[in-house]
CSV table of C-alpha atoms in Angstrom, one decimal:
chain,number,residue,atom,x,y,z
A,1,LYS,CA,5.5,-0.8,15.0
A,2,ALA,CA,6.7,-0.1,11.6
A,3,GLY,CA,4.5,2.2,9.5
A,4,VAL,CA,2.8,1.6,6.2
A,5,THR,CA,5.3,1.1,3.4
A,6,GLN,CA,4.8,1.7,-0.3
A,7,THR,CA,7.1,0.7,-3.2
A,8,PRO,CA,8.3,2.1,-5.4
A,9,ARG,CA,8.3,5.7,-4.2
A,10,TYR,CA,8.6,7.1,-7.7
A,11,LEU,CA,7.6,5.7,-11.1
A,12,ILE,CA,7.8,7.1,-14.7
A,13,LYS,CA,5.8,5.3,-17.3
A,14,THR,CA,4.6,6.0,-20.8
A,15,ARG,CA,1.1,6.0,-22.1
A,16,GLY,CA,-0.3,2.6,-22.8
A,17,GLN,CA,1.9,0.8,-20.3
A,18,GLN,CA,0.8,-0.9,-17.1
A,19,VAL,CA,2.0,-0.4,-13.6
A,20,THR,CA,1.9,-2.3,-10.3
A,21,LEU,CA,2.2,-0.5,-7.0
A,22,SER,CA,2.7,-2.3,-3.7
A,23,CYS,CA,1.6,-1.6,-0.1
A,24,SER,CA,2.6,-3.3,3.1
A,25,PRO,CA,0.3,-2.4,6.0
A,26,ILE,CA,1.0,-2.0,9.6
A,27,SER,CA,1.5,-5.3,11.4
A,28,GLY,CA,-1.9,-6.6,12.5
A,29,HIS,CA,-3.9,-4.4,10.2
A,30,ARG,CA,-6.1,-6.3,7.8
A,31,SER,CA,-7.7,-3.5,5.8
A,32,VAL,CA,-5.9,-1.7,3.0
A,33,SER,CA,-7.4,1.3,1.2
A,34,TRP,CA,-6.0,3.1,-1.9
A,35,TYR,CA,-6.4,6.7,-2.8
A,36,GLN,CA,-5.4,8.8,-5.7
A,37,GLN,CA,-4.3,12.4,-5.1
A,38,THR,CA,-4.2,14.9,-7.9
A,39,PRO,CA,-4.1,18.8,-7.8
A,40,GLY,CA,-7.4,19.0,-9.6
A,41,GLN,CA,-9.5,16.3,-8.0
A,42,GLY,CA,-7.9,16.1,-4.6
A,43,LEU,CA,-8.0,12.8,-2.7
A,44,GLN,CA,-10.2,10.2,-4.3
A,45,PHE,CA,-10.9,6.7,-3.0
A,46,LEU,CA,-10.0,3.8,-5.3
A,47,PHE,CA,-10.8,0.7,-3.3
A,48,GLU,CA,-10.5,-1.2,0.0
A,49,TYR,CA,-9.4,-4.7,0.6
A,50,PHE,CA,-10.0,-6.7,3.7
A,51,SER,CA,-9.0,-10.4,4.2
A,52,GLU,CA,-8.1,-10.7,0.5
A,53,THR,CA,-11.6,-9.4,-0.6
A,54,GLN,CA,-12.5,-6.2,-2.1
A,55,ARG,CA,-14.9,-4.7,0.3
A,56,ASN,CA,-15.5,-1.3,-1.2
A,57,LYS,CA,-14.8,0.4,-4.5
A,58,GLY,CA,-14.7,4.0,-5.7
A,59,ASN,CA,-15.7,5.4,-9.0
A,60,PHE,CA,-12.7,4.6,-11.2
A,61,PRO,CA,-12.6,2.7,-14.5
A,62,GLY,CA,-11.8,-0.9,-14.7
A,63,ARG,CA,-8.3,-0.2,-15.7
A,64,PHE,CA,-7.7,0.3,-12.0
A,65,SER,CA,-7.6,-3.0,-10.1
A,66,GLY,CA,-6.1,-4.4,-6.9
A,67,ARG,CA,-5.7,-7.4,-4.8
A,68,GLN,CA,-4.7,-8.4,-1.3
A,69,PHE,CA,-2.6,-11.3,-0.2
A,70,SER,CA,-2.9,-13.5,2.8
A,71,ASN,CA,-0.3,-11.5,4.7
A,72,SER,CA,-2.5,-8.3,4.1
A,73,ARG,CA,0.0,-6.8,1.7
A,74,SER,CA,-1.8,-5.2,-1.2
A,75,GLU,CA,-1.0,-4.3,-4.8
A,76,MET,CA,-2.8,-2.1,-7.2
A,77,ASN,CA,-2.5,-2.3,-10.9
A,78,VAL,CA,-3.3,0.3,-13.6
A,79,SER,CA,-3.4,-0.9,-17.1
A,80,THR,CA,-3.3,1.1,-20.4
A,81,LEU,CA,-1.9,4.2,-18.6
A,82,GLU,CA,-3.3,7.6,-19.6
A,83,LEU,CA,-1.7,11.0,-19.0
A,84,GLY,CA,-4.4,11.7,-16.4
A,85,ASP,CA,-3.3,8.8,-14.3
A,86,SER,CA,-0.3,10.9,-13.2
A,87,ALA,CA,-0.8,11.3,-9.5
A,88,LEU,CA,0.3,10.5,-6.0
A,89,TYR,CA,-1.1,7.1,-5.0
A,90,LEU,CA,-1.6,6.7,-1.3
A,91,CYS,CA,-2.2,3.5,0.6
A,92,ALA,CA,-3.7,3.4,4.0
A,93,SER,CA,-4.1,0.6,6.5
A,94,SER,CA,-6.4,0.0,9.4
A,95,ARG,CA,-7.6,-2.8,11.6
A,96,GLY,CA,-10.7,-3.0,9.4
A,97,GLN,CA,-13.1,-4.0,12.2
A,98,GLY,CA,-15.5,-1.2,11.4
A,99,ALA,CA,-15.4,0.5,14.7
A,100,GLY,CA,-14.2,3.9,13.6
A,101,ASP,CA,-10.8,2.5,12.7
A,102,THR,CA,-8.3,5.2,12.0
A,103,GLN,CA,-6.5,4.9,8.6
A,104,TYR,CA,-2.8,5.3,8.7
A,105,PHE,CA,-1.1,6.3,5.4
A,106,GLY,CA,2.0,5.3,3.7
A,107,PRO,CA,4.4,7.8,2.0
A,108,GLY,CA,2.8,7.3,-1.4
A,109,THR,CA,4.0,6.4,-4.8
A,110,ARG,CA,4.4,9.3,-7.2
A,111,LEU,CA,3.4,8.0,-10.7
A,112,THR,CA,4.3,10.1,-13.8
A,113,VAL,CA,2.8,9.1,-17.1
A,114,LEU,CA,4.6,10.6,-20.2
B,1,ALA,CA,-23.7,11.3,-0.3
B,2,GLN,CA,-21.4,12.9,2.2
B,3,THR,CA,-19.4,16.0,1.3
B,4,VAL,CA,-16.7,17.8,3.2
B,5,THR,CA,-15.9,21.5,2.6
B,6,GLN,CA,-12.9,23.5,3.7
B,7,SER,CA,-13.5,27.1,2.8
B,8,GLN,CA,-10.0,28.4,3.4
B,9,PRO,CA,-7.7,27.4,0.6
B,10,GLU,CA,-4.7,29.1,2.3
B,11,MET,CA,-3.9,30.6,5.7
B,12,SER,CA,-0.8,31.9,7.3
B,13,VAL,CA,0.1,32.4,11.0
B,14,GLN,CA,3.0,33.8,12.9
B,15,GLU,CA,5.0,31.4,14.9
B,16,ALA,CA,3.7,30.9,18.5
B,17,GLU,CA,0.3,32.3,17.6
B,18,THR,CA,-3.0,30.4,17.4
B,19,VAL,CA,-4.9,29.6,14.2
B,20,THR,CA,-8.2,27.9,13.5
B,21,LEU,CA,-9.0,25.9,10.3
B,22,SER,CA,-12.6,25.5,9.3
B,23,CYS,CA,-14.4,22.4,8.1
B,24,THR,CA,-18.1,21.7,7.4
B,25,TYR,CA,-19.6,18.5,6.2
B,26,ASP,CA,-22.9,17.3,5.0
B,27,THR,CA,-24.3,13.9,6.0
B,28,SER,CA,-27.5,12.2,6.9
B,29,GLU,CA,-25.7,9.7,9.1
B,30,ASN,CA,-25.9,9.9,12.8
B,31,ASN,CA,-22.9,7.9,13.7
B,32,TYR,CA,-19.6,8.8,12.1
B,33,TYR,CA,-16.0,9.9,12.6
B,34,LEU,CA,-14.2,13.0,11.7
B,35,PHE,CA,-10.5,13.4,11.2
B,36,TRP,CA,-7.8,16.0,10.6
B,37,TYR,CA,-4.8,14.9,8.6
B,38,LYS,CA,-1.8,17.0,7.8
B,39,GLN,CA,0.4,16.6,4.7
B,40,PRO,CA,3.7,18.4,4.9
B,41,PRO,CA,5.9,18.9,1.8
B,42,SER,CA,7.2,15.3,2.2
B,43,ARG,CA,3.6,14.3,1.1
B,44,GLN,CA,3.3,11.8,4.0
B,45,MET,CA,-0.3,12.0,5.3
B,46,ILE,CA,-0.2,12.2,9.1
B,47,LEU,CA,-3.1,11.9,11.5
B,48,VAL,CA,-3.5,14.9,13.6
B,49,ILE,CA,-6.7,14.3,15.6
B,50,ARG,CA,-10.0,12.3,15.4
B,51,GLN,CA,-13.4,12.8,16.8
B,52,GLU,CA,-16.3,10.4,17.3
B,53,ALA,CA,-19.6,11.9,16.5
B,54,TYR,CA,-21.3,10.3,19.5
B,55,LYS,CA,-18.9,12.1,21.9
B,56,GLN,CA,-19.9,15.6,23.0
B,57,GLN,CA,-16.4,16.3,24.4
B,58,ASN,CA,-14.1,17.9,21.9
B,59,ALA,CA,-10.9,15.9,21.1
B,60,THR,CA,-7.5,17.4,22.0
B,61,GLU,CA,-4.0,16.3,21.2
B,62,ASN,CA,-1.3,18.4,22.7
B,63,ARG,CA,-1.4,21.8,20.8
B,64,PHE,CA,-4.2,20.6,18.6
B,65,SER,CA,-7.9,20.7,19.5
B,66,VAL,CA,-11.2,20.6,17.7
B,67,ASN,CA,-14.5,22.4,18.0
B,68,PHE,CA,-17.1,19.9,17.0
B,69,GLN,CA,-20.6,21.2,16.5
B,70,LYS,CA,-22.7,18.3,15.5
B,71,ALA,CA,-25.9,20.2,14.8
B,72,ALA,CA,-24.1,22.7,12.7
B,73,LYS,CA,-22.0,20.0,11.0
B,74,SER,CA,-18.9,21.9,11.8
B,75,PHE,CA,-15.5,20.5,12.7
B,76,SER,CA,-12.8,23.2,13.1
B,77,LEU,CA,-9.2,22.6,14.1
B,78,LYS,CA,-7.3,24.9,16.4
B,79,ILE,CA,-3.6,24.9,16.5
B,80,SER,CA,-2.1,26.7,19.5
B,81,ASP,CA,1.5,27.9,19.8
B,82,SER,CA,2.1,27.4,16.1
B,83,GLN,CA,5.5,26.0,15.1
B,84,LEU,CA,7.4,26.1,11.9
B,85,GLY,CA,6.9,22.3,11.6
B,86,ASP,CA,3.1,22.8,11.4
B,87,THR,CA,3.5,24.2,7.9
B,88,ALA,CA,1.5,21.7,5.8
B,89,MET,CA,-1.7,21.0,3.9
B,90,TYR,CA,-4.4,20.2,6.4
B,91,PHE,CA,-7.3,17.9,5.3
B,92,CYS,CA,-10.5,17.4,7.1
B,93,ALA,CA,-12.0,13.9,6.5
B,94,PHE,CA,-15.3,12.1,7.2
B,95,MET,CA,-15.9,8.4,7.7
B,96,LYS,CA,-19.2,6.8,8.4
B,97,GLN,CA,-19.7,4.0,10.9
B,98,ALA,CA,-20.0,0.5,9.6
B,99,LEU,CA,-23.4,-1.1,9.7
B,100,ASN,CA,-22.1,-4.1,11.6
B,101,TYR,CA,-18.9,-5.1,13.4
B,102,GLY,CA,-16.4,-6.2,10.7
B,103,GLY,CA,-18.3,-4.4,8.0
B,104,SER,CA,-16.8,-1.8,5.8
B,105,GLN,CA,-16.8,1.7,7.0
B,106,GLY,CA,-16.6,2.9,3.5
B,107,ASN,CA,-13.8,5.3,2.7
B,108,LEU,CA,-12.5,8.5,4.0
B,109,ILE,CA,-14.1,11.5,2.3
B,110,PHE,CA,-11.7,14.4,2.2
B,111,GLY,CA,-12.1,18.1,1.8
B,112,LYS,CA,-9.9,20.0,-0.7
B,113,GLY,CA,-7.5,21.0,2.0
B,114,THR,CA,-6.1,24.2,3.6
B,115,LYS,CA,-2.5,25.2,3.0
B,116,LEU,CA,-1.2,26.5,6.3
B,117,SER,CA,2.1,28.5,6.4
B,118,VAL,CA,3.7,29.3,9.7
B,119,LYS,CA,6.0,32.3,9.5
B,120,PRO,CA,8.9,33.0,11.7
């Protein structure tokens, strides 16, 4: 099976702009989770989508949003970018059936905000 | 709230030797899952091993094994016959069990990581 894919791999934006990141899960996986990784805060959970519905949400401002499509692909959007949004954004997919499903990660999107 | 602590920010080991990475966690849950992920310089997060809390037997995957002590809330990773390719950040992670089939498990809660360097 193909792994989790994320596009783009690298992004450079300026403050105030918005950005959309995309994630394609492993075939058959219905749950997609997003994480932000920074040197200072480590890995932090953003949100989880399952069957096009947000099932879980972390402690991030409303500028961070996401959605999931009927084919389980997911996008996350960050509006009004701030310097502190510079991070590696990781997407992970799992079956989503709640039985200790392992999350498999994509290669990440490196976002730099100038 | 659950927390995961990795007390060793950095470690090094000689090639072919054995190294143990420590992880402790805090939870009031009885059913949960524990994971070790590695993140090499490429930044790809790769699953190393997982452990179900209800299983007393420690998980093993080739050169990787864990020492799971549920009462002590400890979950250490042992890497035997270390190889240069094992050089990476290693993250310990916790996930609770969903309340019902199909329900959300919540998210992975990660420790801060241990940077492991394998020296030739």
